[in-house]
PDB file of C-alpha atoms in Angstrom:
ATOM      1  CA  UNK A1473       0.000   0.000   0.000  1.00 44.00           C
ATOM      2  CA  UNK A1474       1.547   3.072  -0.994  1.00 50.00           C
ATOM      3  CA  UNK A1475       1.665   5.861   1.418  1.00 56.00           C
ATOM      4  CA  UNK A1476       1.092   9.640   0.761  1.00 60.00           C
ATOM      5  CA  UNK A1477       3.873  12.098   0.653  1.00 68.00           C
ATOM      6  CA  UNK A1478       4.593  14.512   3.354  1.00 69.00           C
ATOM      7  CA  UNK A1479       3.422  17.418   1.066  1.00 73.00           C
ATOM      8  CA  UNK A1480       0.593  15.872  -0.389  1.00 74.00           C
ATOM      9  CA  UNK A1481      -0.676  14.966   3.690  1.00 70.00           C
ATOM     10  CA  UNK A1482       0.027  18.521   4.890  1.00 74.00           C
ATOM     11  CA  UNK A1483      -2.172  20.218   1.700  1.00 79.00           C
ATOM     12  CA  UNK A1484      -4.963  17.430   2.229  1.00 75.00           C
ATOM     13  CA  UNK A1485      -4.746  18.969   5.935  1.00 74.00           C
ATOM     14  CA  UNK A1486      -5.166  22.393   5.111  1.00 81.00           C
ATOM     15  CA  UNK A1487      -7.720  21.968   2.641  1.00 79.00           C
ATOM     16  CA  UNK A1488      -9.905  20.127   5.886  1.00 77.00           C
ATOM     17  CA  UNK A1489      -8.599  23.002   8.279  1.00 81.00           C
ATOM     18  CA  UNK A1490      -9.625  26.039   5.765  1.00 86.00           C
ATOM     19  CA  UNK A1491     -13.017  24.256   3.889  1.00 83.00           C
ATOM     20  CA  UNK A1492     -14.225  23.088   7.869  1.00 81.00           C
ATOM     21  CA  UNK A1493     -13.295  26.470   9.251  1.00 84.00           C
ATOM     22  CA  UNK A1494     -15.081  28.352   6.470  1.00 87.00           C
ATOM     23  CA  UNK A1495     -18.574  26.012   7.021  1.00 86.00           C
ATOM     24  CA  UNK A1496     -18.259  26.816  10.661  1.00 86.00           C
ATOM     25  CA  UNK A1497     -18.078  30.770   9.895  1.00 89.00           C
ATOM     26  CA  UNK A1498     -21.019  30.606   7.544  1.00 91.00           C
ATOM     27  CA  UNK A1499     -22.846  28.408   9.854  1.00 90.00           C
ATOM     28  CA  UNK A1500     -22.133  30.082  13.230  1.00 92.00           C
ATOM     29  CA  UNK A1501     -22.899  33.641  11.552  1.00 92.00           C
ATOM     30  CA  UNK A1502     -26.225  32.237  10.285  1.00 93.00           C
ATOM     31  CA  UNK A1503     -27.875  30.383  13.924  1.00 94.00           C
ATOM     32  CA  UNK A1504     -25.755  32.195  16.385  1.00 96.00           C
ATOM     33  CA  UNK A1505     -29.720  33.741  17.594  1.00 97.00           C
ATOM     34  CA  UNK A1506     -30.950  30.160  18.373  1.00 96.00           C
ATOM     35  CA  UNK A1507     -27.478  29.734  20.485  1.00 96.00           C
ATOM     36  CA  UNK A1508     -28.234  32.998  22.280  1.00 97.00           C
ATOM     37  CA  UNK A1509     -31.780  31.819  22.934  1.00 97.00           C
ATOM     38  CA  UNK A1510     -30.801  28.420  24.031  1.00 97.00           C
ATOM     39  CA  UNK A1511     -28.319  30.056  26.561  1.00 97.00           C
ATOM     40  CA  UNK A1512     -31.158  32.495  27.878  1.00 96.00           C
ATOM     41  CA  UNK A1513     -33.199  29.083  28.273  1.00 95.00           C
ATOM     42  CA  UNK A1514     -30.382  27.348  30.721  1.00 96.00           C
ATOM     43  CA  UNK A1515     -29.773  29.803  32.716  1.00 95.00           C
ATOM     44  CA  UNK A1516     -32.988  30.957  33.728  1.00 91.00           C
ATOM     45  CA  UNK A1517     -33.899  28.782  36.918  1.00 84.00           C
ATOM     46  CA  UNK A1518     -37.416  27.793  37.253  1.00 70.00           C
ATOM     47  CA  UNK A1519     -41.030  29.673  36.917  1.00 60.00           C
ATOM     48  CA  UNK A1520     -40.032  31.445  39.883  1.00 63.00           C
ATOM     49  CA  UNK A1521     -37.593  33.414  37.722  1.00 66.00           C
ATOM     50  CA  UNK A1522     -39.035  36.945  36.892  1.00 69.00           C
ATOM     51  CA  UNK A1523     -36.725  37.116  34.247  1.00 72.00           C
ATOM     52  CA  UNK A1524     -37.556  33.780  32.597  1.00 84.00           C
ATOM     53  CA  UNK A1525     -39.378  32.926  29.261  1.00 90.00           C
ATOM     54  CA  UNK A1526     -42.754  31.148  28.821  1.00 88.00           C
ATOM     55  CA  UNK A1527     -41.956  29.492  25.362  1.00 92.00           C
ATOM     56  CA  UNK A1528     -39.955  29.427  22.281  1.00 93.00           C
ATOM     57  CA  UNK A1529     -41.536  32.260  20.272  1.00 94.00           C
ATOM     58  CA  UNK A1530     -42.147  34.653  23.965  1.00 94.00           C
ATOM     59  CA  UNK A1531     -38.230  34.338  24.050  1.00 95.00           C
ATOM     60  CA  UNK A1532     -37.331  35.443  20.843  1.00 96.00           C
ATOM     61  CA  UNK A1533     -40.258  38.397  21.066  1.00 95.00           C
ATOM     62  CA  UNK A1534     -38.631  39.428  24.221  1.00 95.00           C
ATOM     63  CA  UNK A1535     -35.263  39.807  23.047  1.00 95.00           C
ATOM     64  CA  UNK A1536     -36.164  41.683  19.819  1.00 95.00           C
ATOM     65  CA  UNK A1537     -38.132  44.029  22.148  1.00 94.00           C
ATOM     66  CA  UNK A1538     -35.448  44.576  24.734  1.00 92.00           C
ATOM     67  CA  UNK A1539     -32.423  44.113  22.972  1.00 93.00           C
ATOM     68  CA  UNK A1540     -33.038  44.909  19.451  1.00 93.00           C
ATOM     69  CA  UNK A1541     -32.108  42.639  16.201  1.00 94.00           C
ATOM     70  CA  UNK A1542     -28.498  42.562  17.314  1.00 94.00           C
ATOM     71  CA  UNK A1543     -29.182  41.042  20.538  1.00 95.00           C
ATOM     72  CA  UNK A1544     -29.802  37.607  18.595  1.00 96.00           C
ATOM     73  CA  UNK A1545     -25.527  38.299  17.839  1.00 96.00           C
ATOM     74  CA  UNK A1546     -24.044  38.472  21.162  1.00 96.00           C
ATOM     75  CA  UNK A1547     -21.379  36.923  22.104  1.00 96.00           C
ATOM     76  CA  UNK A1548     -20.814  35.987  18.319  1.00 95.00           C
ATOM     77  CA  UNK A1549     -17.017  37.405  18.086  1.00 95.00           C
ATOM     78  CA  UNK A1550     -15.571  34.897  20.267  1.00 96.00           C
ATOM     79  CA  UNK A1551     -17.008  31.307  18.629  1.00 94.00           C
ATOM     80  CA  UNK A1552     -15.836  32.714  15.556  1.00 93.00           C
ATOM     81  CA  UNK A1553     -12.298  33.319  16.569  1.00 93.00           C
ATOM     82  CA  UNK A1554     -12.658  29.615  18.120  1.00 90.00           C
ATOM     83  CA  UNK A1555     -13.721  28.036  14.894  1.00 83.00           C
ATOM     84  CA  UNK A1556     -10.207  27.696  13.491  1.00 75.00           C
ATOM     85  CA  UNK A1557      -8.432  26.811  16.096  1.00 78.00           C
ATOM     86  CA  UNK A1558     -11.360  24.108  16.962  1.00 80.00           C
ATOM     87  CA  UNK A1559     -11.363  22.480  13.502  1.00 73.00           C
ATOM     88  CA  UNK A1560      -7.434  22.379  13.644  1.00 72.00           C
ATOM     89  CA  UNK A1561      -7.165  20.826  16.889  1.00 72.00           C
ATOM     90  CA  UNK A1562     -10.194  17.906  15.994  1.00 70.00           C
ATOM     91  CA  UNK A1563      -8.789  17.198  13.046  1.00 65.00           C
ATOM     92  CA  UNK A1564      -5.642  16.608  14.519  1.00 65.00           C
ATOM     93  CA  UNK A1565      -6.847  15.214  17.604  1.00 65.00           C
ATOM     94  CA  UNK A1566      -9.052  12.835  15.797  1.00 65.00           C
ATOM     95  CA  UNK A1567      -6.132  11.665  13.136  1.00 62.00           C
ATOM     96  CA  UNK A1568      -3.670  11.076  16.108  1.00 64.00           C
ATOM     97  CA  UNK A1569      -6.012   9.098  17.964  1.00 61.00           C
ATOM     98  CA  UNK A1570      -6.854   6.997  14.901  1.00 60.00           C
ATOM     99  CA  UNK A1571      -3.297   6.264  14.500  1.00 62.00           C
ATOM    100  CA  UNK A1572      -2.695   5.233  17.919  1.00 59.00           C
ATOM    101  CA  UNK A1573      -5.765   3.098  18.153  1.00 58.00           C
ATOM    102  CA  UNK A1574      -4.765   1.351  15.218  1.00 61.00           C
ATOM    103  CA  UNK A1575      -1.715  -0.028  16.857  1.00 60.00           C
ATOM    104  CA  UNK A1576      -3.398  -1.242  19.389  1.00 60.00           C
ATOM    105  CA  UNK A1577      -5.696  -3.870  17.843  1.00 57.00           C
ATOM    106  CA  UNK A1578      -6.139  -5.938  20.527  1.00 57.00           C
ATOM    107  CA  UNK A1579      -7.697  -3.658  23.222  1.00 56.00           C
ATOM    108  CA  UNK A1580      -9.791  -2.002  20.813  1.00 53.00           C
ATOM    109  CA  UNK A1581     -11.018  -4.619  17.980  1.00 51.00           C
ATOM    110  CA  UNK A1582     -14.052  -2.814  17.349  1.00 65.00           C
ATOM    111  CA  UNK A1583     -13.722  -0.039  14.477  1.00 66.00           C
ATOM    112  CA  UNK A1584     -17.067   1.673  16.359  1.00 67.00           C
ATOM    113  CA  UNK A1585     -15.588   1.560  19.590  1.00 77.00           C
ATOM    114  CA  UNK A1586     -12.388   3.299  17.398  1.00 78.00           C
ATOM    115  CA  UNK A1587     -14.225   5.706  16.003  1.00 80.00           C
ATOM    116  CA  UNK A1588     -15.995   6.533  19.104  1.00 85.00           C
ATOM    117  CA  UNK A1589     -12.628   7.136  20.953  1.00 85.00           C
ATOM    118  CA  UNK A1590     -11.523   9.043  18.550  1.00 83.00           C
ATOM    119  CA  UNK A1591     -14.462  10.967  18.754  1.00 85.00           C
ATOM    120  CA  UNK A1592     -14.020  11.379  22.473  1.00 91.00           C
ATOM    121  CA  UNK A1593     -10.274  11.884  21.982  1.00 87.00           C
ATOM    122  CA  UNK A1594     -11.097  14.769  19.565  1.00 86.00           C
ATOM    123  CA  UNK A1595     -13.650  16.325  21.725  1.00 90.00           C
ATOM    124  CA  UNK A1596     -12.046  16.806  25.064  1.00 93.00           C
ATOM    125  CA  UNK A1597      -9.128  18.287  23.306  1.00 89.00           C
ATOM    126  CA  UNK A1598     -11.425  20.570  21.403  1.00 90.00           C
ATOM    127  CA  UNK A1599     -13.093  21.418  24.571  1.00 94.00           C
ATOM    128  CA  UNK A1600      -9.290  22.777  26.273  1.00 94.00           C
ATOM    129  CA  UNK A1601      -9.440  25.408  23.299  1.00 92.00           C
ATOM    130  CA  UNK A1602     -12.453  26.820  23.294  1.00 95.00           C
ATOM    131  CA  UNK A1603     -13.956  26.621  26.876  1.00 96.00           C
ATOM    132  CA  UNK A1604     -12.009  30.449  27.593  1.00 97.00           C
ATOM    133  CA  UNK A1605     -13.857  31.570  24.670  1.00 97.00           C
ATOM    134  CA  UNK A1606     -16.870  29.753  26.077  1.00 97.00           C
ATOM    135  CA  UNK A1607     -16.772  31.641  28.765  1.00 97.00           C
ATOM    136  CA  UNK A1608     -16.958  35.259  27.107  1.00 97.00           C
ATOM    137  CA  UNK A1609     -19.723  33.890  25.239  1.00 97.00           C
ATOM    138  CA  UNK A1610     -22.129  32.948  27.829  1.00 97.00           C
ATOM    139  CA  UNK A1611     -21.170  35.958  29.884  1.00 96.00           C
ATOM    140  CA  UNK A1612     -22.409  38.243  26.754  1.00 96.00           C
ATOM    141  CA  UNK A1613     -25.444  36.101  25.854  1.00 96.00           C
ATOM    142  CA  UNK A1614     -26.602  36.559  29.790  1.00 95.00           C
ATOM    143  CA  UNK A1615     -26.608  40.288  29.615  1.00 93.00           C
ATOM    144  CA  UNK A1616     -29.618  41.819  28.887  1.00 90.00           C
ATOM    145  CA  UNK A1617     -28.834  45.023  28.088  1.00 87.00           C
ATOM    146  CA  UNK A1618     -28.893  46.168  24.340  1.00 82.00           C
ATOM    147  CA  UNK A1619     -25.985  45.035  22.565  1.00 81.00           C
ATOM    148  CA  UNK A1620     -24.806  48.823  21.978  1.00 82.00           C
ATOM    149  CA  UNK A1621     -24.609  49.311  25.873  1.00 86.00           C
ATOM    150  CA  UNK A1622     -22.691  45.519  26.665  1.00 89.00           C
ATOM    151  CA  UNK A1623     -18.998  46.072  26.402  1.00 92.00           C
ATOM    152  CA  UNK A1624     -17.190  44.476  23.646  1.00 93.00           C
ATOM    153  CA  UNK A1625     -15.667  40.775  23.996  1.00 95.00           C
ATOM    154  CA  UNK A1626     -12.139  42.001  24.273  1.00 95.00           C
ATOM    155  CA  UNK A1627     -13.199  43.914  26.983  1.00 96.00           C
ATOM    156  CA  UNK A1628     -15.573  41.605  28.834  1.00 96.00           C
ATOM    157  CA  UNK A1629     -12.364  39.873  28.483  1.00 96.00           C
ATOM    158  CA  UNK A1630     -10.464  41.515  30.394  1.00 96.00           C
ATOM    159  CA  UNK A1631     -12.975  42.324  33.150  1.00 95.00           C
ATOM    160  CA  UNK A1632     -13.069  38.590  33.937  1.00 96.00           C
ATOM    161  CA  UNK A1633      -9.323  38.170  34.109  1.00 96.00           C
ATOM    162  CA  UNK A1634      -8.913  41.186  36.503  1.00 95.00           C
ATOM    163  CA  UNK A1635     -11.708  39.970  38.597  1.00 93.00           C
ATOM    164  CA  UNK A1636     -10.837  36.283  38.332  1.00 93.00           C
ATOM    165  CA  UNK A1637      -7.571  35.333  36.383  1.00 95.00           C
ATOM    166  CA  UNK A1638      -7.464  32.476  34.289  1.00 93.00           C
ATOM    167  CA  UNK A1639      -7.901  29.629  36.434  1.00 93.00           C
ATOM    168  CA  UNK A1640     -10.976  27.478  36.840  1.00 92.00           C
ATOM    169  CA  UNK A1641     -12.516  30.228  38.714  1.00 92.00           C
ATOM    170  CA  UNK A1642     -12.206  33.000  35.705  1.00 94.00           C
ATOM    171  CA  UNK A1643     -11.676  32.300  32.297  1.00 95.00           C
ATOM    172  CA  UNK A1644     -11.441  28.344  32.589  1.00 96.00           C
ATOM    173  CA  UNK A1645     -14.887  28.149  34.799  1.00 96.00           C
ATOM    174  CA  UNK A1646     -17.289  25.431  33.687  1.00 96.00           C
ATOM    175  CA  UNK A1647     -13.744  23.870  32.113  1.00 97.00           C
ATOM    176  CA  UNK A1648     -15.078  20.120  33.464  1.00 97.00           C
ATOM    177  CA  UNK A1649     -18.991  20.923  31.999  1.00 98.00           C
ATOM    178  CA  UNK A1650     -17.084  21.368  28.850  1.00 97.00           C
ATOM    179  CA  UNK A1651     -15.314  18.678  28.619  1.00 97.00           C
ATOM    180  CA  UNK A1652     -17.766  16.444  29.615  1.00 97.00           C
ATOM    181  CA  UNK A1653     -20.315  18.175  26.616  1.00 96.00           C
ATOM    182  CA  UNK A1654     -17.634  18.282  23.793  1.00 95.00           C
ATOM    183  CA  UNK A1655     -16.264  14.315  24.929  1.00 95.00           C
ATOM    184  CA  UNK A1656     -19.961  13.057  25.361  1.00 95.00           C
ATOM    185  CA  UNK A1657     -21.392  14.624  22.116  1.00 93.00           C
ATOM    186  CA  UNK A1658     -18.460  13.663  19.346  1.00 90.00           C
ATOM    187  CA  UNK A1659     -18.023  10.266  21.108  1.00 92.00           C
ATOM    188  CA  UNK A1660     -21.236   9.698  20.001  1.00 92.00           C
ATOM    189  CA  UNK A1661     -21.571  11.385  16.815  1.00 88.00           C
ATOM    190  CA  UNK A1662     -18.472  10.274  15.338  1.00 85.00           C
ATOM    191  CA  UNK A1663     -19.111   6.438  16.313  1.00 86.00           C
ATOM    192  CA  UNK A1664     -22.273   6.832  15.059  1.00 88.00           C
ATOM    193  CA  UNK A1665     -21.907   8.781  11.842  1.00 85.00           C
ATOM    194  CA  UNK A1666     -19.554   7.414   9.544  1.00 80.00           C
ATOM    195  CA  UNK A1667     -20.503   3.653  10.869  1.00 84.00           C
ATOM    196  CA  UNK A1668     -23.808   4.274   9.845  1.00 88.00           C
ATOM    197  CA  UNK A1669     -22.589   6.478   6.559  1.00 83.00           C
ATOM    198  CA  UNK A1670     -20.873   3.413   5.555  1.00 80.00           C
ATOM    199  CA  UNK A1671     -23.379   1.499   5.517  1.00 86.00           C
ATOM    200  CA  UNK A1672     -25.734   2.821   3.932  1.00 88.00           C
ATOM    201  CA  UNK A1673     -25.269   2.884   0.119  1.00 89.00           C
ATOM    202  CA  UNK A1674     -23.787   6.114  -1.832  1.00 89.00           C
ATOM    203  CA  UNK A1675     -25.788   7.416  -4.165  1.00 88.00           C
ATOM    204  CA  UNK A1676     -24.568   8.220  -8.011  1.00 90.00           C
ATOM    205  CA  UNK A1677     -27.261  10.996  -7.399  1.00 91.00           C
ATOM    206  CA  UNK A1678     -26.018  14.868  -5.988  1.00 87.00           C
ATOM    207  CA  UNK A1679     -28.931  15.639  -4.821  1.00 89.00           C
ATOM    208  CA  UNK A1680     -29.635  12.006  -2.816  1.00 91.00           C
ATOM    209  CA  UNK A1681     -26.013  11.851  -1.603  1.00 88.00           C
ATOM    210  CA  UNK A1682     -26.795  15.248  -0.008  1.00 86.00           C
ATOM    211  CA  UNK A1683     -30.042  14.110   1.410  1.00 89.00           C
ATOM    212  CA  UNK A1684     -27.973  10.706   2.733  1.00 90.00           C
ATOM    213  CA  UNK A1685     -25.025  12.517   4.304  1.00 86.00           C
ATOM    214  CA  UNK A1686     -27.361  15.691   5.668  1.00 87.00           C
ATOM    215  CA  UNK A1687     -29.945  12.801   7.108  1.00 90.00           C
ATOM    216  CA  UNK A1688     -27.111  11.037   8.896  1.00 89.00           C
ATOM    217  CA  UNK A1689     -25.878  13.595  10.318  1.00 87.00           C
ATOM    218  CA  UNK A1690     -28.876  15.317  11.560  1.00 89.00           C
ATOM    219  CA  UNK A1691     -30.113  11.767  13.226  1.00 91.00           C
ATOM    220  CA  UNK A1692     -26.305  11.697  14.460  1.00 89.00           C
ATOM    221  CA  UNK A1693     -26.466  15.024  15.971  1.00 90.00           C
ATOM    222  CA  UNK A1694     -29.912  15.359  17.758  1.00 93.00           C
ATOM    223  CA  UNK A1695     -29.244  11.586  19.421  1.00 93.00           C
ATOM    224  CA  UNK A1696     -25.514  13.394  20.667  1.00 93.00           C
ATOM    225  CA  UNK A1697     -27.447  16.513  22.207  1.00 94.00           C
ATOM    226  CA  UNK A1698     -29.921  14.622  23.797  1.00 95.00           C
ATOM    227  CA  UNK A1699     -26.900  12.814  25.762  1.00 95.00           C
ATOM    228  CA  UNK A1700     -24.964  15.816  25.977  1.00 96.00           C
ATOM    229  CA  UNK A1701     -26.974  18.893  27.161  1.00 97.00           C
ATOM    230  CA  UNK A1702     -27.225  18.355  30.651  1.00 97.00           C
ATOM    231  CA  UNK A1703     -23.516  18.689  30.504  1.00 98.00           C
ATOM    232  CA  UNK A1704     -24.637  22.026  28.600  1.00 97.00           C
ATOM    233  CA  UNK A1705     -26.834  23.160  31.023  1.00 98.00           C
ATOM    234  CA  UNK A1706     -24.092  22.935  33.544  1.00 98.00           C
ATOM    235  CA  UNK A1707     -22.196  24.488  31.690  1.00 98.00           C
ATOM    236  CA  UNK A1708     -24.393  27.664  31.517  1.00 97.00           C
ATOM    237  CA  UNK A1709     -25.212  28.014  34.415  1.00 97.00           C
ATOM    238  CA  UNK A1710     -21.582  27.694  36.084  1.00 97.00           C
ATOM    239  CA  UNK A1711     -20.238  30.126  33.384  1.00 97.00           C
ATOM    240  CA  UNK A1712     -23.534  32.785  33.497  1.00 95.00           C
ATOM    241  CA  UNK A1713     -24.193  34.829  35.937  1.00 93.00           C
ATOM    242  CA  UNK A1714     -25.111  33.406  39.291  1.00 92.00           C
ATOM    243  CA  UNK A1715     -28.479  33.839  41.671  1.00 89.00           C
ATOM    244  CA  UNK A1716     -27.208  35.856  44.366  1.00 87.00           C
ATOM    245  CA  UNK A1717     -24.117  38.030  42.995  1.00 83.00           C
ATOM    246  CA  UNK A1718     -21.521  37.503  45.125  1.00 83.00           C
ATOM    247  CA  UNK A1719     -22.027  33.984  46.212  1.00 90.00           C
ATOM    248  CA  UNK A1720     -21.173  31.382  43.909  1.00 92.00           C
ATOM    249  CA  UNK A1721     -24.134  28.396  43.969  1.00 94.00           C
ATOM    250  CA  UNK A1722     -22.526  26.617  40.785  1.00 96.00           C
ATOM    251  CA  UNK A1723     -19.749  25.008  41.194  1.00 94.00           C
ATOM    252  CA  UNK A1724     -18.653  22.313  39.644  1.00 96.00           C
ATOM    253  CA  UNK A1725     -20.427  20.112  36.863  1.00 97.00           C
ATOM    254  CA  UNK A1726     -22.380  17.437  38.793  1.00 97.00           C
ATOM    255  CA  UNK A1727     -22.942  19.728  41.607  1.00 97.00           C
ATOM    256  CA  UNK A1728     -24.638  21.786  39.039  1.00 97.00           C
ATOM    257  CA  UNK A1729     -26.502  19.005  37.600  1.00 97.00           C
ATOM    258  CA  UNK A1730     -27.874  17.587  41.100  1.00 97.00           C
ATOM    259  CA  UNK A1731     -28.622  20.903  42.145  1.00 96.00           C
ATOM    260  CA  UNK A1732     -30.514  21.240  39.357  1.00 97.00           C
ATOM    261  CA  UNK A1733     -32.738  18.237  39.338  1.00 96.00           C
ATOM    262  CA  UNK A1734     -33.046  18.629  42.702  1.00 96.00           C
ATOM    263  CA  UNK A1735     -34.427  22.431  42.938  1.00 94.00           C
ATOM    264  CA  UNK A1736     -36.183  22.230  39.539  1.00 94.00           C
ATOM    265  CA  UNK A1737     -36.410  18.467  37.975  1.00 94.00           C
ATOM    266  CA  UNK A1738     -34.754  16.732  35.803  1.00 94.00           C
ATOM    267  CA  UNK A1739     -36.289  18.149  32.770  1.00 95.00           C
ATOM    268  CA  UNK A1740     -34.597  21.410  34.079  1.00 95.00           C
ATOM    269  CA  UNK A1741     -31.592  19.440  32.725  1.00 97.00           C
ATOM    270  CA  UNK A1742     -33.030  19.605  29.272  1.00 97.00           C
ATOM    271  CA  UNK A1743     -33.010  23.063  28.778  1.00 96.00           C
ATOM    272  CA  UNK A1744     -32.484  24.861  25.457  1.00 96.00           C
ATOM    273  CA  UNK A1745     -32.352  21.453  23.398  1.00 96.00           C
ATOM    274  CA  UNK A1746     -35.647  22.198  21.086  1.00 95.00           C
ATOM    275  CA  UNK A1747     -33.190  25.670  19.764  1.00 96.00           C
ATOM    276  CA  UNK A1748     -30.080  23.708  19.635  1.00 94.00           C
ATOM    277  CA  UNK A1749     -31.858  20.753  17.637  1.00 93.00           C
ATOM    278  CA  UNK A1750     -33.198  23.604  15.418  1.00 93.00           C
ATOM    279  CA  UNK A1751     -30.024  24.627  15.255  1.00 91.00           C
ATOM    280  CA  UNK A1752     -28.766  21.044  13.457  1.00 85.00           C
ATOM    281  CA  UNK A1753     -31.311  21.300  10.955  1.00 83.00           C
ATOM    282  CA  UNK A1754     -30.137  24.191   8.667  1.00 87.00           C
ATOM    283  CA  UNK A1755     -26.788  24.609  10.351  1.00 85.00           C
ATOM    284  CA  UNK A1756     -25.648  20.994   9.210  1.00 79.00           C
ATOM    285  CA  UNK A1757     -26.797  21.514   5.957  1.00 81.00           C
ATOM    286  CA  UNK A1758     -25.487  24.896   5.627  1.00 85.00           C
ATOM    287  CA  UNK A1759     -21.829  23.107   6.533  1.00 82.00           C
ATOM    288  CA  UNK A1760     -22.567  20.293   4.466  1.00 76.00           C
ATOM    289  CA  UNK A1761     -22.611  22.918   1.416  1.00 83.00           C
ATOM    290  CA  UNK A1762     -20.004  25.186   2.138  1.00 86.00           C
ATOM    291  CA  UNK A1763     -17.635  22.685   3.309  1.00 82.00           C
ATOM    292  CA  UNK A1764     -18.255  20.568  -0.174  1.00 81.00           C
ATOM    293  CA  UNK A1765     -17.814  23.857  -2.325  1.00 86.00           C
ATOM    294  CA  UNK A1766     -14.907  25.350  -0.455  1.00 87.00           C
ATOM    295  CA  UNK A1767     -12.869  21.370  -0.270  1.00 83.00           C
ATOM    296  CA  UNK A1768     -14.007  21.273  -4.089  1.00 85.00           C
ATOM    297  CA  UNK A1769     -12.311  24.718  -4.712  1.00 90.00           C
ATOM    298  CA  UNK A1770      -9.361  24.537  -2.984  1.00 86.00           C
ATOM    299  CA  UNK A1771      -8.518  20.971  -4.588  1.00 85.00           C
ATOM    300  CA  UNK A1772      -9.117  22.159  -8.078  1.00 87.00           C
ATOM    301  CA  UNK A1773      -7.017  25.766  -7.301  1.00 85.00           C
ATOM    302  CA  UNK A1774      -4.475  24.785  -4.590  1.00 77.00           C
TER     303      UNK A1774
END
């Protein structure tokens, strides 16, 4: 079997990095509003919240009122200076894991249970990189006021490394929630995805092989949040704005999640998963398109 030159590896690379960065842009700059609404979802805390939302539609009326059109963007700046980065590091993370795992034959026989750790591999390595930026995202989604009077996310920033440094009590909080909801949900996705991609036929078809691949992977993706967002919902509401300012009530992530289901039930831990399976929907598609067009371009140009 002839292998690939070290040239010919490092373009194929890039051409992943820049096509699955540029699908991510597109797609985070199109249903970034349903991520903002999602957040407003987990962190409200019961109906005894005066600030929280009676449905779907009340939430998205409320903002608009309030905060104006742009209030559906905040917190937008720092998931798209993650989205690089991000794809980089999977990629890697994801190809380094394969190759190890394939070494090891006999305590992992399984290519599911391969795929799967690669998966996990990939996600709790992706999680390391972004959860800072995490962090400056939920702080600006929380914040209520309109999005000319919120400071910027440099600046917000800043104020939580003067008031908290880095560590897991400033920008690193909620690193463990993270972790657990980037591990849990490509774990899952991956081992499901391209074992169930490969086995169900290709089609000779554009328009079918779009359908296939875009079916897969919303089925793929709404089983992985359904796993995966109570480790979202701790993640929230560690890295949003507590009760009582002042007094920290969310700690750590399954602190969180039994407080949680103990003050408000365990569909409190459930939270903002009807916007973030709306969010699939288009949002894989949209990648599915880009990605394909910008992979295509690159290979015939570069």
């Amino acid at each position: 079997m002839a292998t690939k030159k070290p040239q010919t590896m490092v373009r194929e690379a890039s051409h992943q990095i820049i096509a699955g960065g540029s699908a991510g842009l597109v797609e985070i700059c199109l249903m970034h509003p349903l991520d903002v609404v999602k957040t407003r979802f987990q962190i409200q805390r019961g109906t005894g919240d005066p600030n929280s939302y009676k449905s779907l539609g009340d939430c998205f009326r409320t903002i608009f009122r309030n905060e104006g059109i742009f209030g559906f963007y905040k917190g937008i700046l720092p998931p798209i200076l993650a989205e690089t980065p991000k794809r980089a590091v999977k990629l890697q993370s994801i190809l380094g894991c394969n190759t190890t795992l394939s070494l090891c034959p006999k305590s992992c026989p399984s290519p599911h249970q391969a795929l799967s750790a690669a998966g996990l591999g990939a996600g709790l390595t992706e999680a390391v990189v972004v959860n800072p930026f995490e962090v400056v995202k939920v702080s600006l989604q929380a914040n209520r006021d309109s999005f000319k009077e919120q400071p910027s996310s440099f600046a917000q920033a800043r104020l939580i490394i003067k008031s908290d440094g880095f560590g897991l009590k400033g920008l690193n909080k909620g690193l463990t929630s993270t972790l657990g909801r980037h591990g849990v949900f490509n774990m899952i996705y991956f081992g499901f995805y391209f074992n169930v991609k490969d086995a169900i036929p290709t089609s000779t078809d554009p328009t079918l092989e779009f359908l296939r691949k875009f079916t897969i992977g919303l089925v793929s993706g709404t089983i992985s949040s359904c796993v995966n967002i109570p480790f979202d919902v701790a993640k929230s509401r560690i890295q949003g704005p507590q009760p009582v300012p002042g007094e920290i009530k969310y700690r750590t992530c399954f602190q969180t999640m039994a407080l949680v289901y103990r003050e408000e039930g365990y569909l409190a831990l459930y939270k903002g998963l009807v916007p973030k399976i709306m969010r699939l929907g288009p949002g894989g598609a949209v990648m599915l398109l880009v990605y394909e067009y910008v992979s295509g371009w690159l290979q015939k140009n570069w």
